[in-house]
mmCIF file of C-alpha atoms in Angstrom:
data_model
loop_
_atom_site.group_PDB
_atom_site.id
_atom_site.type_symbol
_atom_site.label_atom_id
_atom_site.label_comp_id
_atom_site.label_asym_id
_atom_site.label_seq_id
_atom_site.Cartn_x
_atom_site.Cartn_y
_atom_site.Cartn_z
ATOM 1 C CA MET A 487 9.990 2.975 -8.354
ATOM 2 C CA GLU A 488 11.214 5.653 -5.939
ATOM 3 C CA ARG A 489 10.738 5.140 -2.195
ATOM 4 C CA ALA A 490 8.519 8.240 -1.882
ATOM 5 C CA GLU A 491 6.282 6.964 -4.667
ATOM 6 C CA VAL A 492 5.898 3.598 -2.937
ATOM 7 C CA LEU A 493 5.006 5.336 0.331
ATOM 8 C CA LYS A 494 2.383 7.449 -1.450
ATOM 9 C CA ARG A 495 0.952 4.327 -3.100
ATOM 10 C CA VAL A 496 0.694 2.619 0.292
ATOM 11 C CA ILE A 497 -1.306 5.598 1.540
ATOM 12 C CA GLY A 498 -3.496 5.230 -1.546
ATOM 13 C CA ILE A 499 -4.097 1.566 -0.729
ATOM 14 C CA LEU A 500 -5.139 2.422 2.825
ATOM 15 C CA THR A 501 -7.381 5.242 1.643
ATOM 16 C CA ASP A 502 -8.963 2.967 -0.951
ATOM 17 C CA ALA A 503 -9.536 0.314 1.714
ATOM 18 C CA GLN A 504 -11.398 2.839 3.846
ATOM 19 C CA ASP A 505 -13.590 3.793 0.875
ATOM 20 C CA ILE A 506 -14.375 0.118 0.236
ATOM 21 C CA ARG A 507 -15.255 -0.423 3.892
ATOM 22 C CA ARG A 508 -17.512 2.631 3.983
ATOM 23 C CA ALA A 509 -19.285 1.457 0.835
ATOM 24 C CA ALA A 510 -19.726 -2.049 2.274
ATOM 25 C CA GLU A 511 -21.134 -0.654 5.500
ATOM 26 C CA ALA A 512 -23.538 1.475 3.463
ATOM 27 C CA GLY A 513 -24.545 -1.582 1.399
ATOM 28 C CA GLU A 514 -23.106 -0.143 -1.810
ATOM 29 C CA ASP A 515 -21.013 -1.823 -4.518
ATOM 30 C CA ASP A 516 -17.380 -1.567 -3.433
ATOM 31 C CA GLY A 517 -16.045 -1.369 -6.970
ATOM 32 C CA ASN A 518 -14.477 -4.815 -6.747
ATOM 33 C CA GLY A 519 -17.409 -6.847 -7.906
ATOM 34 C CA GLU A 520 -19.054 -7.170 -4.503
ATOM 35 C CA ALA A 521 -22.749 -6.572 -4.645
ATOM 36 C CA GLY A 522 -24.614 -4.063 -2.557
ATOM 37 C CA GLU A 523 -28.088 -4.572 -1.166
ATOM 38 C CA ASP A 524 -29.587 -4.823 -4.643
ATOM 39 C CA GLY A 525 -27.406 -7.850 -5.439
ATOM 40 C CA ALA A 526 -25.888 -6.281 -8.560
ATOM 41 C CA GLY A 527 -22.121 -6.216 -8.701
ATOM 42 C CA SER A 528 -19.783 -4.770 -11.269
ATOM 43 C CA PRO A 529 -17.094 -6.924 -12.853
ATOM 44 C CA PRO A 530 -13.947 -7.132 -10.732
ATOM 45 C CA THR A 531 -11.280 -4.555 -11.578
ATOM 46 C CA ALA A 532 -7.660 -4.269 -10.573
ATOM 47 C CA GLY A 533 -7.501 -2.429 -7.280
ATOM 48 C CA VAL A 534 -4.911 0.005 -6.060
ATOM 49 C CA ALA A 535 -2.932 -2.771 -4.341
ATOM 50 C CA THR A 536 -2.786 -4.875 -7.501
ATOM 51 C CA LEU A 537 -1.644 -1.895 -9.566
ATOM 52 C CA LEU A 538 1.056 -1.080 -7.012
ATOM 53 C CA LEU A 539 2.352 -4.629 -7.018
ATOM 54 C CA ASN A 540 2.371 -4.807 -10.810
ATOM 55 C CA GLU A 541 4.405 -1.594 -11.004
ATOM 56 C CA MET A 542 6.717 -2.307 -8.065
ATOM 57 C CA LEU A 543 7.675 -5.888 -8.495
ATOM 58 C CA PRO A 544 10.336 -6.573 -11.087
ATOM 59 C CA SER A 545 10.097 -9.245 -13.711
ATOM 60 C CA ILE A 546 12.372 -12.177 -13.046
ATOM 61 C CA ARG A 547 14.250 -14.136 -15.661
ATOM 62 C CA VAL A 548 14.991 -17.691 -14.655
ATOM 63 C CA PRO A 549 17.261 -19.901 -16.755
ATOM 64 C CA ALA A 550 15.525 -23.031 -17.968
ATOM 65 C CA ASP A 551 18.074 -25.233 -16.254
ATOM 66 C CA ALA A 552 17.940 -23.431 -12.883
ATOM 67 C CA THR A 553 17.670 -25.574 -9.788
ATOM 68 C CA PRO A 554 14.909 -24.874 -7.249
ATOM 69 C CA GLN A 555 17.519 -23.313 -4.955
ATOM 70 C CA GLN A 556 18.705 -21.014 -7.748
ATOM 71 C CA VAL A 557 15.103 -20.003 -8.510
ATOM 72 C CA ALA A 558 14.511 -19.218 -4.845
ATOM 73 C CA ALA A 559 17.680 -17.126 -4.695
ATOM 74 C CA LEU A 560 16.745 -15.203 -7.852
ATOM 75 C CA VAL A 561 13.233 -14.508 -6.569
ATOM 76 C CA ALA A 562 14.482 -13.390 -3.153
ATOM 77 C CA GLU A 563 17.122 -11.138 -4.683
ATOM 78 C CA ALA A 564 14.658 -9.540 -7.094
ATOM 79 C CA LEU A 565 11.678 -9.145 -4.762
ATOM 80 C CA GLY A 566 13.420 -8.431 -1.454
ATOM 81 C CA PRO A 567 14.095 -4.698 -1.860
ATOM 82 C CA ALA A 568 10.662 -3.935 -3.306
ATOM 83 C CA LEU A 569 8.845 -5.861 -0.585
ATOM 84 C CA HIS A 570 10.993 -4.252 2.110
ATOM 85 C CA THR A 571 10.072 -0.772 0.872
ATOM 86 C CA MET A 572 6.395 -1.646 0.715
ATOM 87 C CA VAL A 573 6.359 -3.162 4.214
ATOM 88 C CA SER A 574 8.198 -0.075 5.493
ATOM 89 C CA GLY A 575 5.464 2.076 3.988
ATOM 90 C CA PHE A 576 2.674 0.137 5.668
ATOM 91 C CA SER A 577 4.612 0.233 8.952
ATOM 92 C CA LEU A 578 5.052 4.003 8.687
ATOM 93 C CA ALA A 579 1.355 4.511 7.968
ATOM 94 C CA PHE A 580 0.318 2.203 10.811
ATOM 95 C CA THR A 581 2.648 3.936 13.257
ATOM 96 C CA SER A 582 1.361 7.359 12.228
ATOM 97 C CA LEU A 583 -2.244 6.267 12.705
ATOM 98 C CA ALA A 584 -1.471 4.515 15.999
ATOM 99 C CA MET A 585 0.336 7.534 17.442
ATOM 100 C CA VAL A 586 -2.642 9.791 16.743
ATOM 101 C CA HIS A 587 -5.031 7.213 18.171
ATOM 102 C CA ASP A 588 -2.941 6.606 21.278
ATOM 103 C CA SER A 589 -2.628 10.338 21.955
ATOM 104 C CA GLY A 590 -6.420 10.546 22.115
ATOM 105 C CA ARG A 591 -6.723 13.147 19.389
ATOM 106 C CA THR A 592 -10.237 13.525 18.065
ATOM 107 C CA ASP A 593 -9.589 16.592 15.928
ATOM 108 C CA ILE A 594 -8.338 14.559 12.968
ATOM 109 C CA SER A 595 -9.714 11.565 11.082
ATOM 110 C CA SER A 596 -7.651 8.633 9.886
ATOM 111 C CA ILE A 597 -7.957 10.012 6.348
ATOM 112 C CA GLY A 598 -6.598 13.311 7.671
ATOM 113 C CA VAL A 599 -3.631 11.518 9.236
ATOM 114 C CA LEU A 600 -2.914 9.776 5.925
ATOM 115 C CA GLN A 601 -3.216 13.073 4.042
ATOM 116 C CA GLU A 602 -0.745 14.726 6.425
ATOM 117 C CA LEU A 603 1.608 11.789 5.990
ATOM 118 C CA ALA A 604 1.354 12.106 2.210
ATOM 119 C CA LEU A 605 2.285 15.800 2.470
ATOM 120 C CA GLU A 606 5.293 14.924 4.649
ATOM 121 C CA ILE A 607 6.380 12.343 2.093
ATOM 122 C CA GLU A 608 5.976 14.864 -0.729
ATOM 123 C CA ALA A 609 8.135 17.318 1.255
ATOM 124 C CA GLY A 610 10.911 14.706 1.461
ATOM 125 C CA THR A 611 10.644 13.945 5.172
ATOM 126 C CA TYR A 612 11.018 10.203 4.594
ATOM 127 C CA ASP A 613 13.451 10.163 1.671
ATOM 128 C CA GLU A 614 16.187 8.569 3.747
ATOM 129 C CA GLY A 615 15.994 5.321 5.635
ATOM 130 C CA PRO A 616 15.444 1.638 5.008
#
């Protein structure tokens, strides 16, 4: 998965989390099986984060005779780059939100900040880097 796509998925996760929080505060079903005030919940479904992880993380083939150390090395080698990119995406989103907050801006919501970040990503602003 391309770096820009991972960054956009991270923004989707954060946006989805805000929607879930708003629904919970309003006493509505959050779409993940949690009941609202009426007590009725829908069956749990795979959320944005689960879908991202399923698409991002590679499958790992481990020889049947592999030692625990070899398994650990294979897992680290396979998962390291994907996890690094995902953590970088969350760090970028957090930093963007924190900078707006710390500057005292009230003319833009957190969703607006994430939307602007998504547009910057789409324009290729963050194509380079770790």
